Amino acid sequence: MADDATDARRSALAGLDLGSRAGGAGGVLLGEGPARESFVLRGPVDDPAFAQAVETALGAGPALEPGEARECREDALLIRLGPDEWRLVAPLSDDGRLAARLASELAGGRGALVNVSSASTVITVAGEHAADLLATGTGIDLDPAAFPPGRAARTRIGNAQALVHRRAEDAFELHVPRSYARSFWEWLEERGREFDAAVAL
Amino acid sequence: MRRQPFRTAEGGHLIDRTGPLRFDFDGHRHEGYRGDSLASGLLAAGVRIAARSFKYHRPRGVWGFGAEEPNVMVTAGIGEEARPNLKATEIPLSEGLEASGQNAWPSVAWDLGGALGLAGGILPAGFYYKTFMWPARWWLALYEPLLRRLAGFGPAPPAPDGAFHAKRRVNADVLVAGGGPAGVAAALAAARAGARVVLADENVRFGGDLLRAPGEIGDGDGLAWIDAATAELEGMSRVRLLRRATVTGYYDHNLLLVAERAAGDAPPGTPETRLWFVRAREVVIAAGAHERPLLFAGNDRPGVMSASAAGGYAHAYGVLAGRRAVIAGNNDSIYSVARLLRSAGVSIAAVADTRPDSEAPDLPCRAGRAVERAFGSRRVRGALLRRTDGRAGDRGERIACDLVAVAGGWSPAVHLHAQARGSLSYDEERGLILPDRPGGANRSAGAAAGRFDLDGCLAEGWAAGVAAAASSGHERAAGEPPRSPDRSAGDAPVFWQLGGGKRFVDLQYDVTAADVELAAREGYRSVEHVKRYTALGMGTDQGKTSGMAGLVLLSEALGRPVARTGTTTFRPPYTPVPMAAMAAGLIGEGQDALRRTAADDWHEARGAVFTAAGHWRRPRYYPREGTGEDEAIEAEVRETRAGVGIVDVGTLGKVDIQGRDAAAFLDLVYANRMSSLKTGRGRYGLMLREDGRVFDDGVVMRLGESHFYLTTTTAQHHAVMQHMEYLLQTVWPELEVYATDVSEHWFAAALAGPGSRALLGEAAPGLDLSDEAFPMMAVHAAAVADLPALVFRMSYSGELSYEIAVPADYGLALWTRLLTAGREHGLVPYGTDAMGVMRLEKGHVTHAEADGRTTPDDLGLGRMVRADARSIGVRSLALPALRRKGRQQLVGLSVIDAQARIPPGCQVAESGDMRPAPPLGHVTSFCYSPTLGRALALALVENGRARTGQTVHVASPVTGFSTAAEVVSPVFYDAEGVRLRG
């Protein structure tokens, strides 16, 4: 079943056939990030048992700054999105082990872990004008001093809502709701004309 | 003849003389230089008539230098690239530019409409309220077609704007609006203090007034200081300099809109415009001031222009606006303009100063005199000067000239200050409307605040920059402010007019002094009313030059002080912004969000006809060869009821609820009990608003002791999420419940029909589908088509049915695998129309019935509500209004004539004779039921349930339709629910 299921996985952007359009250099490179496991973690940050469970399972505690994205075990990322809300993003190769470990640490205690792996499509925006392109459609302050690498924020960009994660000064990952992904991509490409946007290989 | 007869041999700091450019105006080829504006290019070429006036079609020439230009609006470009109503002063000259005059036929130089000027008497203020009234039938036949041809500015382009327009949002500590001496000083001070600065100016080069006239800063040239300051700012990473960028709007919370235009020599691909949305902590308004006109007969003739503009064309572009000038004004600037023009090669015929005791030995000074009349029609040929003190015996002095440069003093550009809801004050002595209390985090500096000397502008700008930076948290030392030897106050006494005749106040809308006086005589008192009645200040220049003159004239006519008259409201935009610039990124294919389910590619390939459901698109039906739409939908219903159908329900809202208080929470948000659910079972749930009306419905499934999964309708999904989050965060924060929106994670498809069990059995071999193991409203996790799935047994269609949810990445695989497996079972995909028919046949409600006014009892769902509940909305159900007799109740209507169909928008009436009478209710949903062979409807009808068995009429009075129907139970089909068991 596992193999069949893996083959059956299909990105929301599959219909655009980005592979055939990749190439060229521009002020911005647009691409699709690799599929990932993604979980919503909820819980009381001031409950030591909860904090300990998270720390034990992930190697990073939940007491992060708002919007902080912290690298944790298995190349996963824990992003604080609200007072009692985090996003855990893990590579697909992890096969759910990290989340399973977290779920078992949390079991019997407080908090909740919800699989939302299919809920968003990851779009990468990189290059000299990456921040400028995003600034055509979002009101958050993208100045590196205000929104440095390692930060994330949920915001509206163009025609969709996205979780924006700045990986480097000129590299962003946008987690866009799956049903919006295609028309958001079209919006990005259209606005990207200003910066000669190209599709990343 | 020289190509540029009015170009000086040298000079002009904005132009590059190395390569001439060719451009066309009204079909004539001209030559200019890189760096020219269209206005300077036209003046250099000797084109004096560049526009025709709005009402009288009088010839008009360039009056101003920048955004204040009231006269010369042109259409630039041709065909798709035509841009109407641009100010010639703001169009950068580019090679091959094609521009044409407006509001004229055949051309601005020779305009047949000019005859109207002779008939001016029939077009007084408010003429459109008074004339063309009689005979009435002439309006459509004659007046309107004629006026349409004569009135208005440039025609709207016939085709969509094909150019690329950009937008950008940016945050700043300090936005400086205006890049004159005050603005540059402010930006430099703020940037040195460490602030993130945006400096925007409408011109191609920073400098403001220094572009038009030389000035001294420090020990040297003012513009050189500006250039050095600009270079320093350019080198700072936290500073953004915007040229050709006008701050047009000041909105709430210090959001400002800046419209940037592309340079004339911009490389291809450069956005034609870029709108900057600047969120600034602090704003420095250094927008400068606009030169005021003087009112005299013929003050609109080509060749009469703003004195500072005339000087500016010589200084910045090396262009002479005339060869022999009369310079007239009420302040000292006339002397510097005269000297500037003289050094450029203009012969100065006279300098008329309204003030009696002024003198300038080096100039032909006429103290105590003003222009009473300008002569000439197609261009000015002379001016009549007369004493301003009205002394008897003054016969006036007629002076030949081809340029009358007028300097009526300055009006501070208080627009942005006022847009931010700052208050204004009137300085009686100086005749200035000045910014008073700011309405946002802003401060005005320089000429915009009434400081007209260069030294004062620099000092005020600098101080404003330091203060703005400090307010935004940046207090590094900025150094010393620049100084200038120019400390003349630049004030002008209030003087507006001399003599009678056609004195134009608003050049763009052809409003004369007489029009304003007429409005006052006719009883208009409010300046806002006078504006609308006379159209003064309503043009695209928004009265930048005319507003103050109109205000003074009105106040004089009414015999009250200017301060009491007040100003009209300053609204954005300060200068026009193209619609295409505002629409950028919001229109066109793919720009509005279109939500697609995971199976969307399949629907599209199958040729589905889609319908919009919010941002979603959903298949409405799948067309079939050789049949029409109705037949295809009916076939989908028939084949599902007889065999098995599949429908994409991926758009439903889905919420994961966890936490130790999850069950208790659901008991509170639903009107019926959820805590009694056993794990693995589900229940239809009804959510009420606080006022007792039905809010949403859906199914709640219990996946574990404190773990639930619920669905919402597609339409209310966001509202339900918001409702629950609100309750959890503010009403019951003590409950430990986590509601997570999982709508995007799960794709879902429903199999419906008697054949669904066999098909699902094949696709999910591990799942026991017997009624005992998998009863109605049960949920199981299972592999379906080798995919990890949740399977719910529930039914919307009234048939045996299973809803299968998989993570959306597997959605298309689930859909296609089920369709492949279903081939032998005759599986038919159906769309929302067939779904709607089947749900109507079963009497299930949607938002057409639960329309925000209906209670559970109105919908026949009263028994679901627990009378003792503390749930939201239940207490309100006891309100007398919600319990009274005569409320409209949900019923079914079975149309008696089997051939009849129901049109949209029908009422339910006692009789079918169409006499006006209050209806009993209205049809909420209707369809033709292929299952029952007749038209059906759901309706909300007064005392509906008690009417069961009676005949009523379904009527559409507007279309004259009426048909008889029997009131029946809303469940038309399989009331016993036998088919749910398959």
PDB file of N, CA, C and O in Angstrom, chain A residues 21-68:
ATOM      1  N   ARG A  21       9.160  23.760 -18.259  1.00  0.00           N
ATOM      2  CA  ARG A  21       9.323  25.201 -18.448  1.00  0.00           C
ATOM      3  C   ARG A  21      10.525  25.763 -17.708  1.00  0.00           C
ATOM      4  O   ARG A  21      10.803  26.961 -17.784  1.00  0.00           O
ATOM      5  N   ALA A  22      11.212  24.870 -16.984  1.00  0.00           N
ATOM      6  CA  ALA A  22      12.299  25.350 -16.136  1.00  0.00           C
ATOM      7  C   ALA A  22      13.464  25.839 -16.980  1.00  0.00           C
ATOM      8  O   ALA A  22      13.650  25.407 -18.108  1.00  0.00           O
ATOM      9  N   GLY A  23      14.238  26.713 -16.395  1.00  0.00           N
ATOM     10  CA  GLY A  23      15.441  27.185 -17.067  1.00  0.00           C
ATOM     11  C   GLY A  23      15.412  28.680 -17.254  1.00  0.00           C
ATOM     12  O   GLY A  23      14.400  29.325 -17.042  1.00  0.00           O
ATOM     13  N   GLY A  24      16.554  29.183 -17.649  1.00  0.00           N
ATOM     14  CA  GLY A  24      16.665  30.622 -17.838  1.00  0.00           C
ATOM     15  C   GLY A  24      17.055  31.283 -16.530  1.00  0.00           C
ATOM     16  O   GLY A  24      16.886  30.701 -15.456  1.00  0.00           O
ATOM     17  N   ALA A  25      17.577  32.473 -16.647  1.00  0.00           N
ATOM     18  CA  ALA A  25      17.973  33.187 -15.450  1.00  0.00           C
ATOM     19  C   ALA A  25      17.151  34.457 -15.373  1.00  0.00           C
ATOM     20  O   ALA A  25      16.800  35.039 -16.386  1.00  0.00           O
ATOM     21  N   GLY A  26      16.781  34.821 -14.203  1.00  0.00           N
ATOM     22  CA  GLY A  26      16.024  36.052 -14.045  1.00  0.00           C
ATOM     23  C   GLY A  26      16.313  36.649 -12.701  1.00  0.00           C
ATOM     24  O   GLY A  26      17.105  36.112 -11.919  1.00  0.00           O
ATOM     25  N   GLY A  27      15.671  37.751 -12.440  1.00  0.00           N
ATOM     26  CA  GLY A  27      15.861  38.407 -11.156  1.00  0.00           C
ATOM     27  C   GLY A  27      15.216  37.624 -10.027  1.00  0.00           C
ATOM     28  O   GLY A  27      15.541  37.816  -8.856  1.00  0.00           O
ATOM     29  N   VAL A  28      14.306  36.726 -10.397  1.00  0.00           N
ATOM     30  CA  VAL A  28      13.654  35.874  -9.411  1.00  0.00           C
ATOM     31  C   VAL A  28      13.497  34.485 -10.009  1.00  0.00           C
ATOM     32  O   VAL A  28      13.174  34.337 -11.189  1.00  0.00           O
ATOM     33  N   LEU A  29      13.745  33.476  -9.196  1.00  0.00           N
ATOM     34  CA  LEU A  29      13.505  32.099  -9.621  1.00  0.00           C
ATOM     35  C   LEU A  29      12.340  31.543  -8.806  1.00  0.00           C
ATOM     36  O   LEU A  29      12.355  31.593  -7.579  1.00  0.00           O
ATOM     37  N   LEU A  30      11.362  31.034  -9.525  1.00  0.00           N
ATOM     38  CA  LEU A  30      10.195  30.441  -8.871  1.00  0.00           C
ATOM     39  C   LEU A  30      10.284  28.931  -9.004  1.00  0.00           C
ATOM     40  O   LEU A  30      10.651  28.427 -10.062  1.00  0.00           O
ATOM     41  N   GLY A  31       9.930  28.232  -7.969  1.00  0.00           N
ATOM     42  CA  GLY A  31       9.961  26.778  -8.061  1.00  0.00           C
ATOM     43  C   GLY A  31       9.008  26.153  -7.072  1.00  0.00           C
ATOM     44  O   GLY A  31       8.374  26.845  -6.264  1.00  0.00           O
ATOM     45  N   GLU A  32       8.899  24.839  -7.176  1.00  0.00           N
ATOM     46  CA  GLU A  32       8.095  24.147  -6.189  1.00  0.00           C
ATOM     47  C   GLU A  32       9.021  23.416  -5.252  1.00  0.00           C
ATOM     48  O   GLU A  32       9.932  22.704  -5.689  1.00  0.00           O
ATOM     49  N   GLY A  33       8.819  23.614  -3.969  1.00  0.00           N
ATOM     50  CA  GLY A  33       9.639  22.935  -2.977  1.00  0.00           C
ATOM     51  C   GLY A  33       9.268  21.462  -2.931  1.00  0.00           C
ATOM     52  O   GLY A  33       8.195  21.066  -3.391  1.00  0.00           O
ATOM     53  N   PRO A  34      10.174  20.628  -2.385  1.00  0.00           N
ATOM     54  CA  PRO A  34       9.854  19.203  -2.275  1.00  0.00           C
ATOM     55  C   PRO A  34       8.660  18.988  -1.353  1.00  0.00           C
ATOM     56  O   PRO A  34       8.419  19.768  -0.432  1.00  0.00           O
ATOM     57  N   ALA A  35       7.890  17.930  -1.642  1.00  0.00           N
ATOM     58  CA  ALA A  35       6.759  17.602  -0.769  1.00  0.00           C
ATOM     59  C   ALA A  35       7.272  17.337   0.639  1.00  0.00           C
ATOM     60  O   ALA A  35       8.374  16.832   0.831  1.00  0.00           O
ATOM     61  N   ARG A  36       6.491  17.709   1.619  1.00  0.00           N
ATOM     62  CA  ARG A  36       6.914  17.588   3.000  1.00  0.00           C
ATOM     63  C   ARG A  36       5.789  17.075   3.877  1.00  0.00           C
ATOM     64  O   ARG A  36       4.626  17.186   3.509  1.00  0.00           O
ATOM     65  N   GLU A  37       6.165  16.549   5.008  1.00  0.00           N
ATOM     66  CA  GLU A  37       5.168  16.256   6.031  1.00  0.00           C
ATOM     67  C   GLU A  37       4.979  17.533   6.832  1.00  0.00           C
ATOM     68  O   GLU A  37       5.933  18.238   7.117  1.00  0.00           O
ATOM     69  N   SER A  38       3.749  17.789   7.169  1.00  0.00           N
ATOM     70  CA  SER A  38       3.487  19.034   7.863  1.00  0.00           C
ATOM     71  C   SER A  38       2.412  18.809   8.923  1.00  0.00           C
ATOM     72  O   SER A  38       1.439  18.092   8.669  1.00  0.00           O
ATOM     73  N   PHE A  39       2.637  19.360  10.095  1.00  0.00           N
ATOM     74  CA  PHE A  39       1.709  19.135  11.208  1.00  0.00           C
ATOM     75  C   PHE A  39       1.416  20.437  11.938  1.00  0.00           C
ATOM     76  O   PHE A  39       2.302  21.272  12.082  1.00  0.00           O
ATOM     77  N   VAL A  40       0.188  20.553  12.390  1.00  0.00           N
ATOM     78  CA  VAL A  40      -0.155  21.651  13.284  1.00  0.00           C
ATOM     79  C   VAL A  40      -0.006  21.134  14.709  1.00  0.00           C
ATOM     80  O   VAL A  40      -0.576  20.089  15.054  1.00  0.00           O
ATOM     81  N   LEU A  41       0.787  21.823  15.490  1.00  0.00           N
ATOM     82  CA  LEU A  41       0.949  21.460  16.900  1.00  0.00           C
ATOM     83  C   LEU A  41       0.279  22.532  17.736  1.00  0.00           C
ATOM     84  O   LEU A  41       0.530  23.720  17.541  1.00  0.00           O
ATOM     85  N   ARG A  42      -0.589  22.115  18.628  1.00  0.00           N
ATOM     86  CA  ARG A  42      -1.240  23.062  19.530  1.00  0.00           C
ATOM     87  C   ARG A  42      -0.976  22.626  20.965  1.00  0.00           C
ATOM     88  O   ARG A  42      -0.874  21.424  21.242  1.00  0.00           O
ATOM     89  N   GLY A  43      -0.915  23.557  21.873  1.00  0.00           N
ATOM     90  CA  GLY A  43      -0.733  23.171  23.266  1.00  0.00           C
ATOM     91  C   GLY A  43      -0.358  24.352  24.125  1.00  0.00           C
ATOM     92  O   GLY A  43      -0.002  25.417  23.605  1.00  0.00           O
ATOM     93  N   PRO A  44      -0.443  24.176  25.438  1.00  0.00           N
ATOM     94  CA  PRO A  44      -0.133  25.258  26.373  1.00  0.00           C
ATOM     95  C   PRO A  44       1.374  25.379  26.586  1.00  0.00           C
ATOM     96  O   PRO A  44       1.993  24.490  27.156  1.00  0.00           O
ATOM     97  N   VAL A  45       1.954  26.469  26.134  1.00  0.00           N
ATOM     98  CA  VAL A  45       3.408  26.609  26.179  1.00  0.00           C
ATOM     99  C   VAL A  45       3.923  26.693  27.615  1.00  0.00           C
ATOM    100  O   VAL A  45       5.062  26.346  27.904  1.00  0.00           O
ATOM    101  N   ASP A  46       3.034  27.122  28.522  1.00  0.00           N
ATOM    102  CA  ASP A  46       3.483  27.274  29.917  1.00  0.00           C
ATOM    103  C   ASP A  46       3.298  25.997  30.727  1.00  0.00           C
ATOM    104  O   ASP A  46       3.566  25.986  31.929  1.00  0.00           O
ATOM    105  N   ASP A  47       2.851  24.916  30.094  1.00  0.00           N
ATOM    106  CA  ASP A  47       2.730  23.640  30.794  1.00  0.00           C
ATOM    107  C   ASP A  47       4.059  22.894  30.654  1.00  0.00           C
ATOM    108  O   ASP A  47       4.446  22.534  29.540  1.00  0.00           O
ATOM    109  N   PRO A  48       4.797  22.711  31.758  1.00  0.00           N
ATOM    110  CA  PRO A  48       6.136  22.113  31.656  1.00  0.00           C
ATOM    111  C   PRO A  48       6.095  20.730  30.992  1.00  0.00           C
ATOM    112  O   PRO A  48       7.017  20.368  30.257  1.00  0.00           O
ATOM    113  N   ALA A  49       5.023  19.958  31.229  1.00  0.00           N
ATOM    114  CA  ALA A  49       4.949  18.621  30.647  1.00  0.00           C
ATOM    115  C   ALA A  49       4.860  18.710  29.129  1.00  0.00           C
ATOM    116  O   ALA A  49       5.503  17.944  28.405  1.00  0.00           O
ATOM    117  N   PHE A  50       4.066  19.667  28.679  1.00  0.00           N
ATOM    118  CA  PHE A  50       3.937  19.860  27.227  1.00  0.00           C
ATOM    119  C   PHE A  50       5.277  20.281  26.633  1.00  0.00           C
ATOM    120  O   PHE A  50       5.755  19.719  25.647  1.00  0.00           O
ATOM    121  N   ALA A  51       5.896  21.292  27.272  1.00  0.00           N
ATOM    122  CA  ALA A  51       7.171  21.794  26.769  1.00  0.00           C
ATOM    123  C   ALA A  51       8.211  20.678  26.754  1.00  0.00           C
ATOM    124  O   ALA A  51       8.978  20.539  25.791  1.00  0.00           O
ATOM    125  N   GLN A  52       8.203  19.878  27.796  1.00  0.00           N
ATOM    126  CA  GLN A  52       9.173  18.790  27.888  1.00  0.00           C
ATOM    127  C   GLN A  52       8.929  17.748  26.791  1.00  0.00           C
ATOM    128  O   GLN A  52       9.860  17.258  26.161  1.00  0.00           O
ATOM    129  N   ALA A  53       7.659  17.460  26.546  1.00  0.00           N
ATOM    130  CA  ALA A  53       7.328  16.465  25.522  1.00  0.00           C
ATOM    131  C   ALA A  53       7.822  16.934  24.161  1.00  0.00           C
ATOM    132  O   ALA A  53       8.405  16.153  23.399  1.00  0.00           O
ATOM    133  N   VAL A  54       7.609  18.208  23.862  1.00  0.00           N
ATOM    134  CA  VAL A  54       8.045  18.748  22.581  1.00  0.00           C
ATOM    135  C   VAL A  54       9.563  18.696  22.486  1.00  0.00           C
ATOM    136  O   VAL A  54      10.146  18.240  21.497  1.00  0.00           O
ATOM    137  N   GLU A  55      10.203  19.156  23.539  1.00  0.00           N
ATOM    138  CA  GLU A  55      11.673  19.189  23.587  1.00  0.00           C
ATOM    139  C   GLU A  55      12.252  17.783  23.407  1.00  0.00           C
ATOM    140  O   GLU A  55      13.177  17.570  22.624  1.00  0.00           O
ATOM    141  N   THR A  56      11.677  16.819  24.113  1.00  0.00           N
ATOM    142  CA  THR A  56      12.187  15.446  24.042  1.00  0.00           C
ATOM    143  C   THR A  56      12.033  14.886  22.636  1.00  0.00           C
ATOM    144  O   THR A  56      12.945  14.264  22.089  1.00  0.00           O
ATOM    145  N   ALA A  57      10.872  15.123  22.039  1.00  0.00           N
ATOM    146  CA  ALA A  57      10.617  14.517  20.736  1.00  0.00           C
ATOM    147  C   ALA A  57      11.382  15.214  19.621  1.00  0.00           C
ATOM    148  O   ALA A  57      11.898  14.564  18.720  1.00  0.00           O
ATOM    149  N   LEU A  58      11.465  16.530  19.682  1.00  0.00           N
ATOM    150  CA  LEU A  58      11.992  17.277  18.545  1.00  0.00           C
ATOM    151  C   LEU A  58      13.406  17.784  18.746  1.00  0.00           C
ATOM    152  O   LEU A  58      14.084  18.170  17.790  1.00  0.00           O
ATOM    153  N   GLY A  59      13.850  17.876  19.992  1.00  0.00           N
ATOM    154  CA  GLY A  59      15.151  18.479  20.236  1.00  0.00           C
ATOM    155  C   GLY A  59      15.079  19.993  20.224  1.00  0.00           C
ATOM    156  O   GLY A  59      16.096  20.669  20.176  1.00  0.00           O
ATOM    157  N   ALA A  60      13.895  20.540  20.196  1.00  0.00           N
ATOM    158  CA  ALA A  60      13.706  21.993  20.290  1.00  0.00           C
ATOM    159  C   ALA A  60      12.436  22.229  21.085  1.00  0.00           C
ATOM    160  O   ALA A  60      11.439  21.536  20.875  1.00  0.00           O
ATOM    161  N   GLY A  61      12.514  23.178  21.972  1.00  0.00           N
ATOM    162  CA  GLY A  61      11.357  23.454  22.805  1.00  0.00           C
ATOM    163  C   GLY A  61      10.378  24.378  22.129  1.00  0.00           C
ATOM    164  O   GLY A  61      10.708  25.018  21.123  1.00  0.00           O
ATOM    165  N   PRO A  62       9.167  24.464  22.671  1.00  0.00           N
ATOM    166  CA  PRO A  62       8.142  25.297  22.034  1.00  0.00           C
ATOM    167  C   PRO A  62       8.261  26.779  22.358  1.00  0.00           C
ATOM    168  O   PRO A  62       7.587  27.585  21.736  1.00  0.00           O
ATOM    169  N   ALA A  63       9.102  27.137  23.314  1.00  0.00           N
ATOM    170  CA  ALA A  63       9.166  28.552  23.715  1.00  0.00           C
ATOM    171  C   ALA A  63      10.014  29.354  22.735  1.00  0.00           C
ATOM    172  O   ALA A  63      11.112  29.803  23.032  1.00  0.00           O
ATOM    173  N   LEU A  64       9.497  29.523  21.554  1.00  0.00           N
ATOM    174  CA  LEU A  64      10.198  30.288  20.529  1.00  0.00           C
ATOM    175  C   LEU A  64       9.599  31.675  20.450  1.00  0.00           C
ATOM    176  O   LEU A  64       8.486  31.916  20.891  1.00  0.00           O
ATOM    177  N   GLU A  65      10.361  32.589  19.850  1.00  0.00           N
ATOM    178  CA  GLU A  65       9.814  33.917  19.573  1.00  0.00           C
ATOM    179  C   GLU A  65       8.650  33.784  18.577  1.00  0.00           C
ATOM    180  O   GLU A  65       8.645  32.859  17.769  1.00  0.00           O
ATOM    181  N   PRO A  66       7.707  34.708  18.616  1.00  0.00           N
ATOM    182  CA  PRO A  66       6.652  34.657  17.591  1.00  0.00           C
ATOM    183  C   PRO A  66       7.273  34.709  16.193  1.00  0.00           C
ATOM    184  O   PRO A  66       8.118  35.556  15.927  1.00  0.00           O
ATOM    185  N   GLY A  67       6.872  33.779  15.348  1.00  0.00           N
ATOM    186  CA  GLY A  67       7.383  33.763  13.980  1.00  0.00           C
ATOM    187  C   GLY A  67       8.742  33.122  13.833  1.00  0.00           C
ATOM    188  O   GLY A  67       9.273  33.026  12.731  1.00  0.00           O
ATOM    189  N   GLU A  68       9.332  32.671  14.934  1.00  0.00           N
ATOM    190  CA  GLU A  68      10.652  32.062  14.834  1.00  0.00           C
ATOM    191  C   GLU A  68      10.556  30.656  14.258  1.00  0.00           C
ATOM    192  O   GLU A  68       9.672  29.883  14.618  1.00  0.00           O
TER     193      GLU A  68
END
